Short mmCIF file of C-alpha atoms in Angstrom, two decimals:
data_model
loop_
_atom_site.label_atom_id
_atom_site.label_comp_id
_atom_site.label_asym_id
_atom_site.label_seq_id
_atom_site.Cartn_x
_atom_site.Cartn_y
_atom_site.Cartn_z
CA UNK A 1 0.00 0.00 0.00
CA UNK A 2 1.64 3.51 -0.83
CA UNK A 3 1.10 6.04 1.81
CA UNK A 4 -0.61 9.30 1.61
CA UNK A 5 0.81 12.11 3.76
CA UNK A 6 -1.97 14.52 3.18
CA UNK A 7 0.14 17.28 5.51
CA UNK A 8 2.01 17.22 2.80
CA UNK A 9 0.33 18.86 -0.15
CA UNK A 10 2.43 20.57 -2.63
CA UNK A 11 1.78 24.06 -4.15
CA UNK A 12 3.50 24.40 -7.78
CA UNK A 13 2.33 23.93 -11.66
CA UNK A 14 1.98 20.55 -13.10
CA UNK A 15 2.68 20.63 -17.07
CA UNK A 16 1.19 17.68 -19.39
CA UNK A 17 2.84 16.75 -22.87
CA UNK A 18 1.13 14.57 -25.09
CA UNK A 19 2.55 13.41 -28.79
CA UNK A 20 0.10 13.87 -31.08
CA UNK A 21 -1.05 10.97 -33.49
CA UNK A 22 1.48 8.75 -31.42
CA UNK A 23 -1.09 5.56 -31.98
CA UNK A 24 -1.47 5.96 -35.85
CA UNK A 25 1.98 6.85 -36.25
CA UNK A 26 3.49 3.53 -33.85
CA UNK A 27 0.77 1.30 -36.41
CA UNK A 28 2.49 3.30 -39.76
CA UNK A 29 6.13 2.78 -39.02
CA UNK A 30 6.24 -0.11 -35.93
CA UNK A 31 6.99 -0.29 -32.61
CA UNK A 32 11.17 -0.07 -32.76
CA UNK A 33 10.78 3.82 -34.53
CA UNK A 34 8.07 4.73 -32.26
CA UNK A 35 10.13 4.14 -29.38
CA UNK A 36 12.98 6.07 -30.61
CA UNK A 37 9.98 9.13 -30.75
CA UNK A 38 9.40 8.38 -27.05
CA UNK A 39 12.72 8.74 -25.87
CA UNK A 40 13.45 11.93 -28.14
CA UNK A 41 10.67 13.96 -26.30
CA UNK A 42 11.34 12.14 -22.77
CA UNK A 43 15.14 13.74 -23.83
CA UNK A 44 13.58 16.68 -24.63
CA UNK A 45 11.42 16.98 -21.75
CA UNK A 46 14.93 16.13 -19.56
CA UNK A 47 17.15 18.82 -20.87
CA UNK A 48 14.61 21.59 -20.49
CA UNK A 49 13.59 20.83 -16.73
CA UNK A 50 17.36 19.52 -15.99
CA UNK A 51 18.47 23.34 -14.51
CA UNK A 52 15.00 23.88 -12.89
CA UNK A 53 15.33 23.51 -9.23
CA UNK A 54 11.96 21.72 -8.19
CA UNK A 55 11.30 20.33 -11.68
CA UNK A 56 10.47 16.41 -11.88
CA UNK A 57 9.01 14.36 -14.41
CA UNK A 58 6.39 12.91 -12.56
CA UNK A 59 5.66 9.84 -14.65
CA UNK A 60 5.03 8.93 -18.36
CA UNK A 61 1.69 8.27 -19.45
CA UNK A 62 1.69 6.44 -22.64
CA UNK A 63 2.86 8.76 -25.16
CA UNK A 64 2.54 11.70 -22.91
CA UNK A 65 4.76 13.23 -19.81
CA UNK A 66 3.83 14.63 -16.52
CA UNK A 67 6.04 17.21 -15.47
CA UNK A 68 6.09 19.12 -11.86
CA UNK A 69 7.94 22.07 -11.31
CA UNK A 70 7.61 23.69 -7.95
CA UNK A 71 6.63 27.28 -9.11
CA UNK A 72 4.63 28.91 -11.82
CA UNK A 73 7.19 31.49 -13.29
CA UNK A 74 10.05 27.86 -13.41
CA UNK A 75 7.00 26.16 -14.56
CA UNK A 76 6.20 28.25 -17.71
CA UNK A 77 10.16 28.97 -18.43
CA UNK A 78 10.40 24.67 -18.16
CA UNK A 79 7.06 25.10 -21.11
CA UNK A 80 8.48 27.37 -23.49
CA UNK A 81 11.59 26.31 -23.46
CA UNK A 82 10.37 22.82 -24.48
CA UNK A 83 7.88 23.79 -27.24
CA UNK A 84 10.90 25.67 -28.80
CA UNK A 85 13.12 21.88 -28.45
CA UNK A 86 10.27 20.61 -29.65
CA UNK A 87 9.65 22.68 -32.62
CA UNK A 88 13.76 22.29 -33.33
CA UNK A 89 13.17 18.98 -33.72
CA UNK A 90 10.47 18.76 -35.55
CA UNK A 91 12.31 21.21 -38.22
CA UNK A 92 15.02 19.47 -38.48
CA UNK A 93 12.43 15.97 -38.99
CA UNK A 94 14.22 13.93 -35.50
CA UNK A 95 10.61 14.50 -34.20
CA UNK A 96 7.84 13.35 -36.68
CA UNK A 97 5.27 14.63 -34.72
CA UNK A 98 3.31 17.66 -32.82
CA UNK A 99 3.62 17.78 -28.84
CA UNK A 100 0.69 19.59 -27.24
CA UNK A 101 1.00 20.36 -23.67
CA UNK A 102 -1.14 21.84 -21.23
CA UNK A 103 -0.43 23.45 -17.52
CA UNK A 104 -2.04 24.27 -14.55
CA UNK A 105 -0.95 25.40 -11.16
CA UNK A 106 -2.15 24.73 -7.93
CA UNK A 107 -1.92 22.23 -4.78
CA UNK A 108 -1.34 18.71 -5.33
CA UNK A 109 -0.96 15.62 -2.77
CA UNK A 110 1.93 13.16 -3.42
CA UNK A 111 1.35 9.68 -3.61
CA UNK A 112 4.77 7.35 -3.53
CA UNK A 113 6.74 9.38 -6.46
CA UNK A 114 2.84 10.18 -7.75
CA UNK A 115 1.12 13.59 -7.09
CA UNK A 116 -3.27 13.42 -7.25
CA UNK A 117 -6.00 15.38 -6.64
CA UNK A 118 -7.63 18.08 -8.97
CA UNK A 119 -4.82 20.07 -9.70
CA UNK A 120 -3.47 17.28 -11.73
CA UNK A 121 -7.10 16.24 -13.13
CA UNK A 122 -7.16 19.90 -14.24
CA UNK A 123 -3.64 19.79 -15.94
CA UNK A 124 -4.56 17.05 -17.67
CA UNK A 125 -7.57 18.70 -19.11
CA UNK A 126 -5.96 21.70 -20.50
CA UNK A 127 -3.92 19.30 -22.18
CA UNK A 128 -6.99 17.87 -23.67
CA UNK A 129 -7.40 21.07 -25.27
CA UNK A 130 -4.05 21.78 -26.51
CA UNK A 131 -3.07 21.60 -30.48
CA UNK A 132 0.38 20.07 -31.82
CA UNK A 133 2.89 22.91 -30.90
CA UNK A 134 0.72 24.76 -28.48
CA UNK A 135 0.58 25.00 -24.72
CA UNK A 136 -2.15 26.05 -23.50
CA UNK A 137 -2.63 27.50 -19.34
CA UNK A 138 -4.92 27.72 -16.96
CA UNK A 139 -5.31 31.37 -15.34
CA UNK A 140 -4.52 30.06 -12.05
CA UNK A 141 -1.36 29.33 -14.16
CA UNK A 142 -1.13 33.09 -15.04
CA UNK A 143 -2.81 34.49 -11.93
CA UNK A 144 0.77 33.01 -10.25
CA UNK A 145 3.29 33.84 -12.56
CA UNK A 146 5.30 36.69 -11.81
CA UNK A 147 7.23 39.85 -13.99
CA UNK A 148 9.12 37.05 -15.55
CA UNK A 149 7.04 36.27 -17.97
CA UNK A 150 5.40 39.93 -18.37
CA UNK A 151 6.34 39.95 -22.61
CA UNK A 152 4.59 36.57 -23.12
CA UNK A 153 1.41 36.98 -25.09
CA UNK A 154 -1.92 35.33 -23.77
CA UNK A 155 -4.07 34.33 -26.35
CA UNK A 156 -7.96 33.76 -24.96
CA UNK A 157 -8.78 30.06 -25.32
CA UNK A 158 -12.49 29.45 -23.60
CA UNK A 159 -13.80 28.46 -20.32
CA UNK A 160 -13.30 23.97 -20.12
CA UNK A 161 -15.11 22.57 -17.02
CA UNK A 162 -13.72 19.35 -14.67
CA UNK A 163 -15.91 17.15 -12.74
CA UNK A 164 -16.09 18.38 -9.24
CA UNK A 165 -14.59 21.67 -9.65
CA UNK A 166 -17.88 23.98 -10.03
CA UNK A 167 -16.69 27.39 -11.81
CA UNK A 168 -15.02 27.37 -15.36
CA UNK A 169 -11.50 26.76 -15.91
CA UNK A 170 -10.38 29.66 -18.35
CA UNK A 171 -7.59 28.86 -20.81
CA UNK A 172 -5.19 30.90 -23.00
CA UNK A 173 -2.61 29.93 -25.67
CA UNK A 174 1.28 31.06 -24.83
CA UNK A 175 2.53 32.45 -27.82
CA UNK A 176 6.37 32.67 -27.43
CA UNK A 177 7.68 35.51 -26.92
CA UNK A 178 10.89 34.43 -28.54
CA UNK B 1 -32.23 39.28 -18.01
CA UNK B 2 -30.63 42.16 -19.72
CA UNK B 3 -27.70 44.19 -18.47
CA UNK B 4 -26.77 47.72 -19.74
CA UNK B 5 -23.37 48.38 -19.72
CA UNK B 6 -23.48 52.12 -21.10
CA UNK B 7 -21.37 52.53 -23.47
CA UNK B 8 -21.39 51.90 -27.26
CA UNK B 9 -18.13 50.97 -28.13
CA UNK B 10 -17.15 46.86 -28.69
CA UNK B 11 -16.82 44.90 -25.01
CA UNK B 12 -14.64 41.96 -24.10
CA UNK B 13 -17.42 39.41 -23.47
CA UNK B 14 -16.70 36.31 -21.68
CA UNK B 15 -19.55 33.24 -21.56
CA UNK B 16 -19.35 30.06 -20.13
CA UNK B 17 -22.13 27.60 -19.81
CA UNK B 18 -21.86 23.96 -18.24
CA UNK B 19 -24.59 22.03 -20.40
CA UNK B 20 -27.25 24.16 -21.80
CA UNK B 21 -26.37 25.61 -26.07
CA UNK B 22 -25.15 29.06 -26.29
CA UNK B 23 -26.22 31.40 -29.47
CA UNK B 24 -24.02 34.75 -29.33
CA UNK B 25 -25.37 37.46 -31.83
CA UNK B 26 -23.92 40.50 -32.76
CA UNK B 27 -26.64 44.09 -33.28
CA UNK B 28 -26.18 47.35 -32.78
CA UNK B 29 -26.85 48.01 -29.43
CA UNK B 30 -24.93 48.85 -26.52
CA UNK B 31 -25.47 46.48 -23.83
CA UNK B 32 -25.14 42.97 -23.36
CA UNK B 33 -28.67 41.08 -23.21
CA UNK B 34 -28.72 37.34 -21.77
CA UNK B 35 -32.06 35.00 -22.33
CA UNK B 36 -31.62 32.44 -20.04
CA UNK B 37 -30.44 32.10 -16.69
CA UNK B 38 -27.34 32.59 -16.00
CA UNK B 39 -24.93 34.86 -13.56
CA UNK B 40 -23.08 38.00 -15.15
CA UNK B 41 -20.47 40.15 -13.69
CA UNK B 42 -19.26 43.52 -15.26
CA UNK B 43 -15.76 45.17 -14.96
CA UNK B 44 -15.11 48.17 -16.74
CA UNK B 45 -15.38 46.70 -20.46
CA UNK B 46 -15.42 43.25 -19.64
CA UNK B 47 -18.51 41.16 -19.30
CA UNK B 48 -18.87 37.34 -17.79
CA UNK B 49 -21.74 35.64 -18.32
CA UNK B 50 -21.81 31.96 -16.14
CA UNK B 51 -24.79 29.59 -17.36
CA UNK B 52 -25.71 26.04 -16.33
CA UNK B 53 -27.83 23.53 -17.89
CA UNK B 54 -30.43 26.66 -19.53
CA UNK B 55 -30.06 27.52 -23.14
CA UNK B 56 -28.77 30.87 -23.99
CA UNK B 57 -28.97 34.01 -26.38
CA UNK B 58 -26.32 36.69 -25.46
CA UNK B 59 -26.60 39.78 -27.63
CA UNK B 60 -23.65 41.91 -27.66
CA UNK B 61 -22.47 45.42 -29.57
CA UNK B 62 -21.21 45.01 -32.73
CA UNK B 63 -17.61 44.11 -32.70
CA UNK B 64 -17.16 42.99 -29.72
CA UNK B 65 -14.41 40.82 -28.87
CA UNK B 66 -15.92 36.89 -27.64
CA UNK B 67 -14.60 34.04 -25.45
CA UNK B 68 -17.43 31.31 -25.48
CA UNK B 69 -17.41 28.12 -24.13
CA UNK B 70 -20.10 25.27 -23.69
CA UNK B 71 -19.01 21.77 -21.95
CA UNK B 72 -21.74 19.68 -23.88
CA UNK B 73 -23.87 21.92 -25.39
CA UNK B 74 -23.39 23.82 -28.93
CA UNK B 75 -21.97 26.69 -29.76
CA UNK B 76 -22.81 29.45 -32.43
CA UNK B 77 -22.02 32.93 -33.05
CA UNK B 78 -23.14 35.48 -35.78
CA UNK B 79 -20.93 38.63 -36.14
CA UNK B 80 -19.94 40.96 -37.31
CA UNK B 81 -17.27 40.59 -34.34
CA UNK B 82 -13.74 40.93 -33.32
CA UNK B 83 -12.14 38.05 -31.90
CA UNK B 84 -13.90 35.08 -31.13
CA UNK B 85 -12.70 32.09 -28.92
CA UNK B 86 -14.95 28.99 -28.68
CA UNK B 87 -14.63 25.82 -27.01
CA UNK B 88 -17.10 22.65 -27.02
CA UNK B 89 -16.42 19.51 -25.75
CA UNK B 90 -19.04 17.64 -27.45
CA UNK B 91 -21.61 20.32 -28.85
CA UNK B 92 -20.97 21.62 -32.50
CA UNK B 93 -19.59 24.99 -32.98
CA UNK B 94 -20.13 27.64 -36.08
CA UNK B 95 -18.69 30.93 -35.84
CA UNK B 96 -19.73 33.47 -38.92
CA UNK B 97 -18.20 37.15 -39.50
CA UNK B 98 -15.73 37.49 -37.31
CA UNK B 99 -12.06 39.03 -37.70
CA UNK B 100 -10.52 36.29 -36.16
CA UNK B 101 -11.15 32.87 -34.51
CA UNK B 102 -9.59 30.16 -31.69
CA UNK B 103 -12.03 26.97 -32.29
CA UNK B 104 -11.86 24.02 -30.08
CA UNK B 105 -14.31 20.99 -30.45
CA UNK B 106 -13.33 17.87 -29.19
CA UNK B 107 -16.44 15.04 -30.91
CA UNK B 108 -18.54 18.51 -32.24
CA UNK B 109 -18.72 19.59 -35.74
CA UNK B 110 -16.87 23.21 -36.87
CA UNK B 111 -18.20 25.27 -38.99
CA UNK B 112 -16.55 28.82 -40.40
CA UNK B 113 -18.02 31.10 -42.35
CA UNK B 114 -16.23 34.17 -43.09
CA UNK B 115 -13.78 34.86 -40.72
CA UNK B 116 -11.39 37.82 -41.89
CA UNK B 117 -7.88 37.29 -40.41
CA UNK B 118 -6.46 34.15 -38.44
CA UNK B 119 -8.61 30.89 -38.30
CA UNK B 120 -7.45 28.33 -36.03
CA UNK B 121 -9.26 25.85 -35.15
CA UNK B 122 -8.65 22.23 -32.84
CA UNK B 123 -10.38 19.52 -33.22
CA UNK B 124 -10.93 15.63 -32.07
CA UNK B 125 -13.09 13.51 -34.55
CA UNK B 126 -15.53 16.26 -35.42
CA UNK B 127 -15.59 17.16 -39.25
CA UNK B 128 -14.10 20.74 -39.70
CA UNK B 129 -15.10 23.17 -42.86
CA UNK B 130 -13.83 26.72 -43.68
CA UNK B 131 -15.30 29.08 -46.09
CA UNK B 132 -13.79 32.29 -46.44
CA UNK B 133 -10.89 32.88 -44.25
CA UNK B 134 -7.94 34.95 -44.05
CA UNK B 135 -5.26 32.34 -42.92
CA UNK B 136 -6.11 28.89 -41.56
CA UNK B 137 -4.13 26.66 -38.99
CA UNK B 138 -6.29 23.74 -38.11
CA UNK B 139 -5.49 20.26 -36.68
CA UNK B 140 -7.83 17.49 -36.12
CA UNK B 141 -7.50 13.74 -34.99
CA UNK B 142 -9.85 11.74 -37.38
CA UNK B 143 -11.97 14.38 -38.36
CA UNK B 144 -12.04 15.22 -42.16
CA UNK B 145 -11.04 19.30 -42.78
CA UNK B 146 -12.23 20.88 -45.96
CA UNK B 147 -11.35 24.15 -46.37
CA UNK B 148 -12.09 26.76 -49.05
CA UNK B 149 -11.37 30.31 -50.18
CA UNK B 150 -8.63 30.65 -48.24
CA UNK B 151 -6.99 33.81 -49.00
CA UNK B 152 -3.42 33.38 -47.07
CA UNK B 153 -1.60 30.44 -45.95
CA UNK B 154 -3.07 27.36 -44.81
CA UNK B 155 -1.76 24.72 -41.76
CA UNK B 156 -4.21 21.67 -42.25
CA UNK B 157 -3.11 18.73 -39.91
CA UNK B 158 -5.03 15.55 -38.88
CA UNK B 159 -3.96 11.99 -38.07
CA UNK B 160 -6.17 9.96 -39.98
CA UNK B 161 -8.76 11.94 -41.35
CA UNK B 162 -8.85 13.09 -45.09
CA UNK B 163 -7.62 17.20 -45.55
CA UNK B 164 -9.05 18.79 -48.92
CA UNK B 165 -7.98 22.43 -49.61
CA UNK B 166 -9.28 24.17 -52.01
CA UNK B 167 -7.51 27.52 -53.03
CA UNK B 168 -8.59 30.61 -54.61
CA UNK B 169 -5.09 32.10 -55.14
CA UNK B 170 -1.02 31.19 -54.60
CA UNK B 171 -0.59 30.42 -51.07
CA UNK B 172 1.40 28.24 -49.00
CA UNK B 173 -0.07 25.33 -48.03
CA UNK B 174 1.24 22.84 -45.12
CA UNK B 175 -0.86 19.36 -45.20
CA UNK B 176 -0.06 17.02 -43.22
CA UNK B 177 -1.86 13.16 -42.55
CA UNK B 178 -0.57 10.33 -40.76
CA UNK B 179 -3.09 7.76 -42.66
CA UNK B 180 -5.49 9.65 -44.28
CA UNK B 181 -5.54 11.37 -47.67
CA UNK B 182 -4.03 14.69 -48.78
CA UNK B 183 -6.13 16.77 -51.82
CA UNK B 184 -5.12 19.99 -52.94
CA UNK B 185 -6.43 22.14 -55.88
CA UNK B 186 -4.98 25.47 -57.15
CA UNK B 187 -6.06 27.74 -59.77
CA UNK B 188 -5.60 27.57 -62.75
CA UNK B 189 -1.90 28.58 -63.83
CA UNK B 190 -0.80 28.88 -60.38
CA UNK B 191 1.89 25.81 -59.98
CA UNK B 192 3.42 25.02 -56.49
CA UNK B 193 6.87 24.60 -55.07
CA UNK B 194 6.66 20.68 -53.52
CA UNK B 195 8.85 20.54 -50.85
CA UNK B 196 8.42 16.19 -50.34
CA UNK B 197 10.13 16.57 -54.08
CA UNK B 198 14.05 16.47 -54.14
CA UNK B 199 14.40 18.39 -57.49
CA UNK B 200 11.68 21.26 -56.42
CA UNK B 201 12.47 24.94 -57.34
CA UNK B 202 10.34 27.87 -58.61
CA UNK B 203 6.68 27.89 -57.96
CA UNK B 204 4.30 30.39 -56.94
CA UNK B 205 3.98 29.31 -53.54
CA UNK B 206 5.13 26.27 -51.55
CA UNK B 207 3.30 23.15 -50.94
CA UNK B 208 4.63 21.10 -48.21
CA UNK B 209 2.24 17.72 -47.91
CA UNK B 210 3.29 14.87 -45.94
CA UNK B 211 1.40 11.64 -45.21
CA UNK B 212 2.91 8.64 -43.49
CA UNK B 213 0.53 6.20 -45.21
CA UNK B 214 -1.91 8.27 -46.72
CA UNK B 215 -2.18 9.10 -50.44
CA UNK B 216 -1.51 13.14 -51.01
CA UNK B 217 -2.87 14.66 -54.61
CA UNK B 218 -2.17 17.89 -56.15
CA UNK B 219 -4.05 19.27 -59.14
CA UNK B 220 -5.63 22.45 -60.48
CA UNK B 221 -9.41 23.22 -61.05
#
């Protein structure tokens, strides 16, 4: 049985990466190239968290990541700078396909090496949302980030709703500053 | 329920509703009306509407600038409007006269109908269709994009559904399919640069179409 401290809830912004197409494209090509995709964006996902203090990938979820990082302003700097790996790759053709992440931020109970409750359920939904090449945030997200990130541009998104979380979640698209 | 927000200028409107269908319409008037019951909040130039399970009609000024979103119900909006955001989860969602437009629809249908600038649209297994746009950037998973009289550059993406665009003048188009199919029709006269072709140079305009298994086909009308 894995314990549950529950005094020790976590505040911080939980990003999800997802590949897109990663089921069609593993039936195309075969399981040995689809792999190699896996471990380029787990690579990816390594080098842009690696000089993050209070950065973790979580756990891998299929063909999908969860990241934590322990604040909002690491946690979008951890985003961006991924997307722009990410597109990298995919201009150069190492990556054949889209990554679409989504991030949320809030308080979040760990579970063994796992973190649950609706912070994560939340993250996972914006996600949901999230095209090839986009991230996509929460305003919680925003609401916490700091002067850091004051050039990014905020695209409005639309209000997504989770099970057991009564108001609207409302989304906007990072466009990169850079 | 109608709320009067004084002035006449465009507002930043924001509407969510959980399960009921939400119709935005654009008139000349200077208020925002809601039919339906919901909760609104006003701050300075920027409206929120909050609905449940009722159907709604929000009329707003002309121009105004719209986030929309409905969890399971539809979604439609009639400009003339700025920008206009819309999300449905499984509700279908058509947006017409707008400058520019953010579409999300996970199992809904999208529908676009003269939108002036940017189109982008995201979609799950919902067909998508664009008539009249400026630009267009939309990605689907299975669901089949068609879009037409596209006056800029076009980003048409989907895993396995089929992507037919259909161009009124030169501009660059990037198709990509993992298993579907891959049309694309130009003008007449107008001849594209094909970047998935090792010899390619000239052109009026670059076509880069890629399908994993998928069959891609290029022709003029």
């Amino acid at each position: 049985m894995i314990a549950t401290d529950t005094q020790a809830a976590c505040l911080g912004a939980i990003l999800f990466t997802d590949l897109v197409g990663f089921t069609e494209f593993n039936d195309a090509v075969g399981d040995a190239r689809a792999f190699e995709v896996l471990d380029l964006q787990a690579a990816l996902a390594g080098q842009a968290i690696a000089s993050v203090p209070g950065a973790r990938v979580v756990k891998e979820l299929g063909d999908g990541l969860m990241i934590w990082i322990d604040t909002a302003d690491a946690g979008l700097s951890c985003a961006l700078e991924l997307m722009r790996s990410v597109e990298r790759a995919r201009a150069t053709g190492d990556l054949p396909l889209g990554v679409r992440m989504g991030m949320h931020h809030g308080e979040a109970l760990p579970r063994g090496d796992d973190l649950v409750g609706q912070t994560i359920n939340i993250g996972a939904r914006v996600a949901d949302l999230a095209g090839p090449g986009e991230l996509l945030v929460s305003e919680a997200l925003v609401a916490n980030c700091g002067d850091v990130h004051a050039a990014t541009t905020l695209r409005p998104v639309g209000p997504v709703f989770v099970k057991g979380v009564q108001d609207p979640i409302w989304l906007h698209r990072v466009v990169d500053p850079a | 329920m109608v709320a009067s927000t004084g002035p006449t200028e465009p507002l930043s409107i924001r509407i969510a509703s959980t399960s009921g269908a939400v119709r935005v319409i654009a008139e000349d008037r200077a208020d925002v009306s809601v039919q339906g019951r919901a909760e609104q909040r006003h701050d300075d130039r920027h409206v929120t509407v909050e609905g449940g399970s009722s159907r709604l009609t929000v009329r707003v000024p002309l121009g105004s600038d719209v986030v929309v979103g409905a969890e399971s119900g539809g979604v439609g909006v009639v400009g003339p409007l700025g920008h206009v955001s819309a999300v449905s989860r499984s509700g279908r969602v058509i947006v017409s006269d707008v400058t520019s437009a953010d579409i999300r629809a996970e199992s809904g249908r999208v529908e676009v109908d003269g939108c002036r600038g940017e189109c982008v649209v995201r979609g799950d297994s919902g067909k998508v269709e664009i008539t009249e746009c400026g630009t267009a950037d939309i990605v689907t998973r299975s669901g089949r994009i068609t879009v037409s009289g596209v006056r800029g550059d076009v980003r048409a993406h989907c895993v396995s559904g089929r992507v037919e665009v259909d161009l009124d003048e030169a501009a660059d188009v990037d198709a990509e399919t993992v298993s579907g199919r891959i049309v694309v029709r130009y003008p007449r006269g107008v001849t594209p640069r094909r970047t998935d072709e090792d010899d390619a140079v000239g052109g009026d305009c670059v076509l880069h179409a890629r399908a994993v298994s998928g069959r891609v086909t290029v022709g003029n009308r």
